[in-house]
CSV table of C-alpha atoms in Angstrom, one decimal:
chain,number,residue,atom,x,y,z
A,190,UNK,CA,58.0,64.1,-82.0
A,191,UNK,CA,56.8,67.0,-80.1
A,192,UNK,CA,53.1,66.9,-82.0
A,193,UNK,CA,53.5,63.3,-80.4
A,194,UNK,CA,54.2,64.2,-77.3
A,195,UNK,CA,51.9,67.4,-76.8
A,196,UNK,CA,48.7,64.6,-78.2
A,197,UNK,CA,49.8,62.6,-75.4
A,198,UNK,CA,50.0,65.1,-72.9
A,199,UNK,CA,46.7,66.3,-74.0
A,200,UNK,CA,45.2,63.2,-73.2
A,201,UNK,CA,46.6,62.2,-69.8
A,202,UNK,CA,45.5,65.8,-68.8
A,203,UNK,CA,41.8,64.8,-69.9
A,204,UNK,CA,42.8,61.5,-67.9
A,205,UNK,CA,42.9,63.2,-64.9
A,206,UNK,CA,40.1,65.7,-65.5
A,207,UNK,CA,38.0,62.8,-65.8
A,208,UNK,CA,39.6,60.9,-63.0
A,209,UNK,CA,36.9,60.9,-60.7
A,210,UNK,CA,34.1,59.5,-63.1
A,211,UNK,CA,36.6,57.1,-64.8
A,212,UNK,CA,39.4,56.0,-62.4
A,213,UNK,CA,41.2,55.4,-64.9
A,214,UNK,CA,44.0,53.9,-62.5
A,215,UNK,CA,42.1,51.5,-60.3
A,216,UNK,CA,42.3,48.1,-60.5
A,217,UNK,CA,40.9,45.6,-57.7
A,218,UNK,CA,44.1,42.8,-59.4
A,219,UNK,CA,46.5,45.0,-58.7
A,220,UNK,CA,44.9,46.3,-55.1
A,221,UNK,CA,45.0,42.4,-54.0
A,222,UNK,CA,48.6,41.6,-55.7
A,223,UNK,CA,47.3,38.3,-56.9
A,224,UNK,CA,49.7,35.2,-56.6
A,225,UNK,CA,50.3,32.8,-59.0
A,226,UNK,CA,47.4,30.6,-56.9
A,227,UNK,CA,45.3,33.2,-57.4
A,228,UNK,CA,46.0,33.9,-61.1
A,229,UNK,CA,44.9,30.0,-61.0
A,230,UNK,CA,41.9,30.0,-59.3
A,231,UNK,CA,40.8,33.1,-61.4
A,232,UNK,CA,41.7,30.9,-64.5
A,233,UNK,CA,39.6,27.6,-63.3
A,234,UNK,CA,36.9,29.1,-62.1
A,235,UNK,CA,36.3,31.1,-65.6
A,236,UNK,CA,37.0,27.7,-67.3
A,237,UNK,CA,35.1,25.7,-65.5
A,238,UNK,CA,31.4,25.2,-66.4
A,239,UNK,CA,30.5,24.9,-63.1
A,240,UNK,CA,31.9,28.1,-62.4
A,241,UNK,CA,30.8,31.2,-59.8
A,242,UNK,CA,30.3,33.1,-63.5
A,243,UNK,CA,27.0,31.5,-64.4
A,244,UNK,CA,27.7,30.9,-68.2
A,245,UNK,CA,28.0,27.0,-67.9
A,246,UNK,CA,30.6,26.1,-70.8
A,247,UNK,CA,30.7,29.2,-72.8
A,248,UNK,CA,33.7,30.2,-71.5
A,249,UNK,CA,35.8,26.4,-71.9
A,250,UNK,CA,34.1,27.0,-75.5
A,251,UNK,CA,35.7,30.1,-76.1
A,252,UNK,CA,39.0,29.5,-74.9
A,253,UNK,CA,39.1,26.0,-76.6
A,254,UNK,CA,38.1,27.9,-80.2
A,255,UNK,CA,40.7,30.9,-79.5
A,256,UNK,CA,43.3,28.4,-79.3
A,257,UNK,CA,42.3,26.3,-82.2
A,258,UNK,CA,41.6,23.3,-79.9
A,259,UNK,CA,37.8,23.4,-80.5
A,260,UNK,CA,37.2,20.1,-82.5
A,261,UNK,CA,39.7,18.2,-80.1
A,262,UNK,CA,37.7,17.5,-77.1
A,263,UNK,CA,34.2,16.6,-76.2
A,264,UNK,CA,31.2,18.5,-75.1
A,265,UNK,CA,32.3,21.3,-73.1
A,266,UNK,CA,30.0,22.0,-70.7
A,267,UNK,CA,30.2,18.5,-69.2
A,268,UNK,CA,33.8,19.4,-68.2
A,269,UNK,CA,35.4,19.5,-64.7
A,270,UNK,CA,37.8,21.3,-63.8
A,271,UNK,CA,40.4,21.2,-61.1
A,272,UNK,CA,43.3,23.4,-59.5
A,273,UNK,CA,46.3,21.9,-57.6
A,274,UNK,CA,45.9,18.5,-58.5
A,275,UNK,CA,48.5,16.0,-57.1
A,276,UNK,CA,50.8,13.7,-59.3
A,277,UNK,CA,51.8,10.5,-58.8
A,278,UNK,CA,55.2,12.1,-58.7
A,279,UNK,CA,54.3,14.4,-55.7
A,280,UNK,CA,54.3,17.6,-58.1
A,281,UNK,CA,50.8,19.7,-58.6
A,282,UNK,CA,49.0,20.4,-61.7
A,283,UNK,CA,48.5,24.7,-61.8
A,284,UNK,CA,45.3,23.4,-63.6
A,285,UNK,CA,43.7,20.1,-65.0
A,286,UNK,CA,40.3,20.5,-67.4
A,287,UNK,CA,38.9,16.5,-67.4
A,288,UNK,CA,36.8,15.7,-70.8
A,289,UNK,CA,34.6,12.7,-71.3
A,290,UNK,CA,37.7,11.9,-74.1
A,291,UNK,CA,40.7,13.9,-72.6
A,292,UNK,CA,42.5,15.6,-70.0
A,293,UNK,CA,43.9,19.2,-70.4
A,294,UNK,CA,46.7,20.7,-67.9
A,295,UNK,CA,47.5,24.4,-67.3
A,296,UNK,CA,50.9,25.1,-65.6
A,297,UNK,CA,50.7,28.7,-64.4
A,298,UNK,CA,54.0,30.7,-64.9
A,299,UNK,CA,53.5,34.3,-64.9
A,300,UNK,CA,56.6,34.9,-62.5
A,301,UNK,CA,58.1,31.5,-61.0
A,302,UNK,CA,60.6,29.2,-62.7
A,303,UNK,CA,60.4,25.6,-63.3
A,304,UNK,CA,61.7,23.1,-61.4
A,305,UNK,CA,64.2,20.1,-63.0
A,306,UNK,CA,61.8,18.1,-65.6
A,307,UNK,CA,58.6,19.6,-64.5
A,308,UNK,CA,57.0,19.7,-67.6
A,309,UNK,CA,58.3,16.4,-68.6
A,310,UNK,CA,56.7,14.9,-65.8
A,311,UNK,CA,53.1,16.8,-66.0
A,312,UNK,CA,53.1,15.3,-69.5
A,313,UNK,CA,53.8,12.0,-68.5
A,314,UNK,CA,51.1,12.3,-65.6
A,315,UNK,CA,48.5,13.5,-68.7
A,316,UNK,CA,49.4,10.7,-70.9
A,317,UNK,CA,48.7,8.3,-68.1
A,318,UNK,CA,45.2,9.4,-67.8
A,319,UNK,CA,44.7,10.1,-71.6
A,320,UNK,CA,47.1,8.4,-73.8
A,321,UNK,CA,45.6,9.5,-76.9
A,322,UNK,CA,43.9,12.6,-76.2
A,323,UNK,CA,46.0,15.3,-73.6
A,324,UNK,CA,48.0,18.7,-74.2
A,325,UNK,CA,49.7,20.3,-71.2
A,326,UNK,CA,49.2,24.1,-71.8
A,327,UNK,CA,53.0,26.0,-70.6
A,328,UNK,CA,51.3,29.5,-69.6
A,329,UNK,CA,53.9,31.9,-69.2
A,330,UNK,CA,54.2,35.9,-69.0
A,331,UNK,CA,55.7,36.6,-72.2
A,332,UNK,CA,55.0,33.8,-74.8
A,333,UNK,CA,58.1,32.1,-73.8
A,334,UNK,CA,58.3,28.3,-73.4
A,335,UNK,CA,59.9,26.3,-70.4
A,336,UNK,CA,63.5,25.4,-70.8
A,337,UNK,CA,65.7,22.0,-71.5
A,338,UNK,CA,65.9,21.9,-68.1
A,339,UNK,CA,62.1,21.3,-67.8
A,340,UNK,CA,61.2,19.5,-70.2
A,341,UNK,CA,64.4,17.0,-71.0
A,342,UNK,CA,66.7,16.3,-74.2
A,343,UNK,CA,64.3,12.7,-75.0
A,344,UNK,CA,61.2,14.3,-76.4
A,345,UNK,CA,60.1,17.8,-78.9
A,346,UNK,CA,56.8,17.8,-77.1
A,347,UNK,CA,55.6,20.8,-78.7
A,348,UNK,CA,56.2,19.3,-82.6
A,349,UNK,CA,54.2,16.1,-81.1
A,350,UNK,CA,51.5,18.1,-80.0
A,351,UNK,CA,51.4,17.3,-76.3
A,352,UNK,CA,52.8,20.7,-75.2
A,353,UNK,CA,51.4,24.3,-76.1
A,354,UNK,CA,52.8,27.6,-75.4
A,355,UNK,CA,51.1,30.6,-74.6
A,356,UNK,CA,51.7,34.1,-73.3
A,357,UNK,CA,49.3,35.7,-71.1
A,358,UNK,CA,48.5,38.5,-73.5
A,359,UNK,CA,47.2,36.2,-75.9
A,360,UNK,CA,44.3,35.7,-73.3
A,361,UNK,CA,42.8,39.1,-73.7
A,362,UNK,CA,41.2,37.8,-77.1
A,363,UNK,CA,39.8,35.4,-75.4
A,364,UNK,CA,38.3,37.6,-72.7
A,365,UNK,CA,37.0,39.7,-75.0
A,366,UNK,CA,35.0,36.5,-76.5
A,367,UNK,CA,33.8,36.2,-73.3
A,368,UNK,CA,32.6,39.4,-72.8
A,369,UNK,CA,31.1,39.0,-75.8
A,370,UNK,CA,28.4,36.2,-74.7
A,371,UNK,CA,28.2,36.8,-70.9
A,372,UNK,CA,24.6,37.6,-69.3
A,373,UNK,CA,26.2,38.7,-66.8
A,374,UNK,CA,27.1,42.8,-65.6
A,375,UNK,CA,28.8,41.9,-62.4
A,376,UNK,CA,31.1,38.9,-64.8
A,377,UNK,CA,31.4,41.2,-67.5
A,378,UNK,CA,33.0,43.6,-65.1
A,379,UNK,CA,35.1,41.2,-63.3
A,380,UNK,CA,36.3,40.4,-67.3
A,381,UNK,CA,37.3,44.2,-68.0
A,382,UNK,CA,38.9,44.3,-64.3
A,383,UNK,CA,41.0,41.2,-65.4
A,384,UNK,CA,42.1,41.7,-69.0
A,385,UNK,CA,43.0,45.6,-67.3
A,386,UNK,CA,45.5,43.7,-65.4
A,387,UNK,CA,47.1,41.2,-68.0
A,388,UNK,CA,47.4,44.4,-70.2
A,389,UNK,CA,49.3,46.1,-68.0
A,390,UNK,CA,51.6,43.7,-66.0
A,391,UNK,CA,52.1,41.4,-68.4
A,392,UNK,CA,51.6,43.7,-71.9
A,393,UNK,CA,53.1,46.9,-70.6
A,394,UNK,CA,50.3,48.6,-72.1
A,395,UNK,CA,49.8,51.9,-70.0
A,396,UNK,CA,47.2,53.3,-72.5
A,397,UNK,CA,46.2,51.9,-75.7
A,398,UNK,CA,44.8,55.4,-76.5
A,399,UNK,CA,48.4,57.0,-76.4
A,400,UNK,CA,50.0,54.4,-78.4
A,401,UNK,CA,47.8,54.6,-81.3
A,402,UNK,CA,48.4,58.7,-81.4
A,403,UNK,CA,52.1,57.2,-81.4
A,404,UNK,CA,51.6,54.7,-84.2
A,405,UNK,CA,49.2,57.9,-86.0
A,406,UNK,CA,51.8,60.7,-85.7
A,407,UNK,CA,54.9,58.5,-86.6
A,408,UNK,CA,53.6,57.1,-90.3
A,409,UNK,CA,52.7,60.6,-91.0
A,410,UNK,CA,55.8,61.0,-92.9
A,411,UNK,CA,59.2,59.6,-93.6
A,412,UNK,CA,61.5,62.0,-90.4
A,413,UNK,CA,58.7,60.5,-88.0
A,414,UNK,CA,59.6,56.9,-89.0
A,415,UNK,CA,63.3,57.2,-89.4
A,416,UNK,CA,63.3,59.0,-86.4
A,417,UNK,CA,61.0,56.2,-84.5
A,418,UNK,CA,63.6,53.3,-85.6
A,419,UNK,CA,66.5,55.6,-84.2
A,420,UNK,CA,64.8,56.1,-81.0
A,421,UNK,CA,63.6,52.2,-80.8
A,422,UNK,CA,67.3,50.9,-82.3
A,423,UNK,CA,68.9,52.8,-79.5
A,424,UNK,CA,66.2,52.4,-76.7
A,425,UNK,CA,68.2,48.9,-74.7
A,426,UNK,CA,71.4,51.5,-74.8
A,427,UNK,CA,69.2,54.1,-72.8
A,428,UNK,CA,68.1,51.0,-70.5
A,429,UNK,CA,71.1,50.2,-70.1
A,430,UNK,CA,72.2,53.5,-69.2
A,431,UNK,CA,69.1,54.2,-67.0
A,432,UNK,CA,70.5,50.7,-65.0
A,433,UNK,CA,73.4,51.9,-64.5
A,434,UNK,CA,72.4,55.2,-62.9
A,435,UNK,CA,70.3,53.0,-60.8
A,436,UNK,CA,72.6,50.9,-59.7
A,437,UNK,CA,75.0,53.8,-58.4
A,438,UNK,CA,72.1,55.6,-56.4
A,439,UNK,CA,71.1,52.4,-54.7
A,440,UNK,CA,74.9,51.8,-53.4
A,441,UNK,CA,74.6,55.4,-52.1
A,442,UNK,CA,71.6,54.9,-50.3
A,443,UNK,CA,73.2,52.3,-48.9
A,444,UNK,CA,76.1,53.5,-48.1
A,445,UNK,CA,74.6,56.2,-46.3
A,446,UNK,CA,72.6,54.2,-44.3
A,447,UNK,CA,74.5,50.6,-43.7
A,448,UNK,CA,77.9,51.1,-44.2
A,449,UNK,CA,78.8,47.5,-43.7
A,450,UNK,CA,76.4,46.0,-46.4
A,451,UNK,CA,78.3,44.6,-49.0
A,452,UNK,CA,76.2,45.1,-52.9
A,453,UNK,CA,77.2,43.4,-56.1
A,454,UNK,CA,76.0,43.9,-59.1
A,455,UNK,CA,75.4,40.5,-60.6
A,456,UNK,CA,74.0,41.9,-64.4
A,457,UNK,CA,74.7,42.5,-67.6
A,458,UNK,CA,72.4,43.5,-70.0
A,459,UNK,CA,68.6,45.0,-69.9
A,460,UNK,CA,68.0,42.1,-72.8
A,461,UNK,CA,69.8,39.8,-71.1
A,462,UNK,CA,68.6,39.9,-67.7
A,463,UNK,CA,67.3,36.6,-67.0
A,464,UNK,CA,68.0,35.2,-63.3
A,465,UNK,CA,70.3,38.4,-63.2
A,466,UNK,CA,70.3,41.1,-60.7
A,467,UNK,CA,71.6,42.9,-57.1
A,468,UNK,CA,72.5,41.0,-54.0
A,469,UNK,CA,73.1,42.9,-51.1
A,470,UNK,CA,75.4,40.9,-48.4
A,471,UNK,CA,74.2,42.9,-45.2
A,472,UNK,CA,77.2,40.9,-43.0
A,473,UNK,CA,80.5,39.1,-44.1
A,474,UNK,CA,80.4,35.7,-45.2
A,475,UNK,CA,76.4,35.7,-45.3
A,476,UNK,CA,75.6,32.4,-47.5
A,477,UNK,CA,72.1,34.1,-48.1
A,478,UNK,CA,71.7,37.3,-49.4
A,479,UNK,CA,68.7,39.9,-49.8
A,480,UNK,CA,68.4,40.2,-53.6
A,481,UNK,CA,66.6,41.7,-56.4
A,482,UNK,CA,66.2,39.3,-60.0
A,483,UNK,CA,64.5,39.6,-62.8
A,484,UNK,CA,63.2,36.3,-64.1
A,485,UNK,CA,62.4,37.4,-67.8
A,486,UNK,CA,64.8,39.1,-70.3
A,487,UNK,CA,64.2,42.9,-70.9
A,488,UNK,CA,63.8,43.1,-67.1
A,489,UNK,CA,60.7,41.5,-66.9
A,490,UNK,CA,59.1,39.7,-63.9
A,491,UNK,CA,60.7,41.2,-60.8
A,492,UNK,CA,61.1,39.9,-57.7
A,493,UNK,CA,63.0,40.5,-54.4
A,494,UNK,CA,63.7,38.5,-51.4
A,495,UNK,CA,66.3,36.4,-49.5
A,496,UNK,CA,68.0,34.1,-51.9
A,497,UNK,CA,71.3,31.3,-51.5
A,498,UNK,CA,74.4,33.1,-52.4
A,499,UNK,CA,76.3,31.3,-55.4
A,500,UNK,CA,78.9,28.4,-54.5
A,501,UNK,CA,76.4,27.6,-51.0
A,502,UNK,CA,74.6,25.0,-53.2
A,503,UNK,CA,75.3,22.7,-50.7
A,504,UNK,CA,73.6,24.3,-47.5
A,505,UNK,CA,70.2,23.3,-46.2
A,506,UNK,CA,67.3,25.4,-46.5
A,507,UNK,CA,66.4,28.3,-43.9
A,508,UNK,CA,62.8,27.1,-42.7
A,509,UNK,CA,63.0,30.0,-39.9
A,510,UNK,CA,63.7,32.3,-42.7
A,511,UNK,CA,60.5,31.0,-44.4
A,512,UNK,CA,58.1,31.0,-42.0
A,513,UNK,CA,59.1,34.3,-40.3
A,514,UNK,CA,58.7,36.5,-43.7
A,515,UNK,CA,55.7,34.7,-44.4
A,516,UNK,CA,54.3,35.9,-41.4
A,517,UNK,CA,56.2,39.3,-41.3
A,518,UNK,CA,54.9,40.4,-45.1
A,519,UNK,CA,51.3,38.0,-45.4
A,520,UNK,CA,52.7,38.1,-48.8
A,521,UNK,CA,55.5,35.8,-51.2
A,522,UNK,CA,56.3,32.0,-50.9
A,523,UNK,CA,59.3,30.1,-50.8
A,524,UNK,CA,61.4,28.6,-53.6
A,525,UNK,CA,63.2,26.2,-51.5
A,526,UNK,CA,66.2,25.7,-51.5
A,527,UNK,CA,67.8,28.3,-53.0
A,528,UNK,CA,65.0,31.3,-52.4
A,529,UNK,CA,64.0,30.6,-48.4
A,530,UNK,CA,61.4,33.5,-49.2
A,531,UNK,CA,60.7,35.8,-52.1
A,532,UNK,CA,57.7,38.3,-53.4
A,533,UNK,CA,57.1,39.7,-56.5
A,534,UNK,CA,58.6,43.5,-56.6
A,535,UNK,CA,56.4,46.2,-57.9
A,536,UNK,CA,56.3,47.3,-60.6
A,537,UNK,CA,57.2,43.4,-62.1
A,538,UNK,CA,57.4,44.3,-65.6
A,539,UNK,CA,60.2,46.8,-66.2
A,540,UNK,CA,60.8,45.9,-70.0
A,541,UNK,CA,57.9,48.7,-72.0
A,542,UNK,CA,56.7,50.9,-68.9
A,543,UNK,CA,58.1,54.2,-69.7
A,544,UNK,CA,57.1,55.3,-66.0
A,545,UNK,CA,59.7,52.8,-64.3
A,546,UNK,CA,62.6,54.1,-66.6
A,547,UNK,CA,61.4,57.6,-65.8
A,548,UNK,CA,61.1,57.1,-62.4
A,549,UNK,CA,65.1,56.3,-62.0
A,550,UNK,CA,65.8,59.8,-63.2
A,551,UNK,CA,63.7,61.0,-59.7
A,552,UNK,CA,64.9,58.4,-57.5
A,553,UNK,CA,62.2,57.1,-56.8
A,554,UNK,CA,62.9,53.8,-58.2
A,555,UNK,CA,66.4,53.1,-56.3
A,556,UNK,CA,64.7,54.5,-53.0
A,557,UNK,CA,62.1,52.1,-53.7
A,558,UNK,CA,64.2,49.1,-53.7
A,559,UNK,CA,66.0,50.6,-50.9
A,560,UNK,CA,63.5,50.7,-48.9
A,561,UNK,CA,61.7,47.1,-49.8
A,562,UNK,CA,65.3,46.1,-48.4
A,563,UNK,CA,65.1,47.8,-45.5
A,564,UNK,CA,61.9,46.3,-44.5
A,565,UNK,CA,63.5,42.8,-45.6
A,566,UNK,CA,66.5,43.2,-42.8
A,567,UNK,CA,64.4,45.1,-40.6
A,568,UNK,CA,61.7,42.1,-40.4
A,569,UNK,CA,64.7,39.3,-39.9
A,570,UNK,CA,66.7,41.8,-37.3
A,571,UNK,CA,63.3,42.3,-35.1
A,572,UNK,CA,62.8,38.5,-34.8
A,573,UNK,CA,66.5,37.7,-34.5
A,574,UNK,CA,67.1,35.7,-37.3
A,575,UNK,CA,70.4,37.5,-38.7
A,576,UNK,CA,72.4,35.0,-37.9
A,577,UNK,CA,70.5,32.8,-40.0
A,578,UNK,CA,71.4,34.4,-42.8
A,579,UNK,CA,75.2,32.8,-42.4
């Protein structure tokens, strides 16, 4: 493990020698902290023929191949392609890709959840259009499908074909096809800038240099391996042991600071942590709460904001709340009605980054938190919207 570890070392020291030429770090997605609107607009306009890219239907003929959806639909490039388009229902398609012979819908979840028989109803809103001929694409961080909740108990719309599931990660084959046939030095930028981003916020993937020394070093011999499957058999105990240390610096920062703030812990496990995490009551008897969840298992998708406490079902929304951290942050949305205002928490992806676990043994991770807090309370105390909170 230490021939590991000094091969890695090695190379994040030539990282930085070469930081200057290679900037290894930047990345203009995560500079503008793109929404899930933007992640959508990115999407369409790539898809779309018509597109700012220049490559007329390579792209839709790319992506339709990747996913084995090539000899479904008619002539790509005479395609249209459409974000945020209304339902008869009053929802919005993320996506919608019309064909001469067929309709395609993308529903965008990189962070949010669904709402109560979304998908259901973007199906039914395809099959109207296209009985035959329609596929609502569910494109989600991890590979993981919407829920019963979403979808409803009547139909298996994925064994009928009218629903497909795919991870973001699986997109960076596609990119790469794209890549491949672009004319383009400016798109084929953008593409590098963008699959940059997917591999890292939704992939985990710091590096792909130091994992293959990793992969190298550990089938050199049989300790390396038995020693890997240890490490990796034990690794949601060290999680869980990393949370907890977490947990107990961010009630003493609290403490220290605001006394009379209430936090519970409202989690469990780091492989179990979907819709679990902190809420911090910063008055008694608040029916909203400042809190930190993690929509994904293995502490994935993070985000922190002002959510309904549990057992306040019944309480209208906060539209004050909303529109004030809108305009305090320029950032977030609301998930109405039990999230009057949230934004996604950086870094989102907890589950494989090895420098968020680290950072909890600095402090820098509970100080962060601590701090995206403060400027939470801060932002509704300046405008005088406490009381709203009850």
């Amino acid at each position: 493990m230490s021939t590991i570890y000094g091969q890695v070392s090695g190379l994040r020291h030539a990282s930085e020698q070469f930081s200057e030429q290679l900037a290894p770090g930047f990345n203009v997605f995560r500079l503008l902290w793109p929404s899930e609107l933007t992640l959508s607009n990115v999407l369409a306009d790539l898809l779309s023929p018509q597109g700012s890219h220049g490559q007329k239907g390579a792209f839709l003929a790319l992506f339709l191949k990747t996913f084995g959806l090539a000899g479904s639909w008619a002539i790509p490039s005479e395609a249209r392609v459409a974000t945020e388009v209304a339902t008869h229902g009053g929802r919005r398609i993320d996506i919608r890709i019309d064909f001469a012979d067929g309709v395609i819908g993308i529903e965008n979840k990189p962070w949010a959840a669904d709402q109560k028989l979304q998908v259901a109803d973007y199906i039914a809103e395809l099959e109207a259009k296209h009985p035959q001929n329609r596929l609502l694409i569910y494109l989600s961080s991890n590979g993981d499908g919407p829920g019963e909740d979403s979808t409803g108990k009547a139909r298996d719309f994925v064994k009928e074909g009218s629903l497909r599931v795919i991870g973001y990660g699986q997109l960076l084959a596609w990119l790469a096809s794209c890549k491949g046939v672009c004319r383009s030095l400016r798109v084929i930028a953008f593409l590098d800038e963008f699959s940059d981003y997917i591999a890292k916020e939704f992939e985990g993937v710091k590096q792909m240099h130091e994992r293959d020394i990793v992969v190298s070093e550990v089938v050199k011999n049989a300790a390396n391996v038995e020693a890997a499957f240890l490490i990796s058999g034990a690794l949601n105990d060290v999680k869980a042991k990393l949370l907890a240390m977490l947990w107990a610096q961010l009630r003493e920062k609290i403490l220290q600071s605001y006394p009379t703030w209430q936090m519970e812990i409202d989690f469990t496990r780091p492989e179990s942590s979907k819709w679990q995490g902190i809420n911090i009551s910063v008055m008694p008897g608040c029916h909203y709460l400042l809190r930190l969840e993690f929509a994904q298992g293995n502490c994935n998708d993070c985000a922190i904001g002002i959510a309904k406490a549990k057992g306040s079902d019944k309480l209208t929304g906060r539209p004050k709340v909303t529109e004030a951290m809108l305009e305090a942050f320029a950032v977030g949305q609301s998930g109405e009605p039990h999230w009057p205002w949230w934004r996604n928490f950086d870094p989102g992806r907890w589950g494989d980054n090895a420098d968020v676990w680290s950072s909890v043994l600095s402090g820098a991770l509970s100080q962060k938190i601590f701090s995206e807090f403060q400027e939470i309370y801060v932002a509704l105390e300046t405008r005088g919207l406490l009381a709203e909170l009850n």
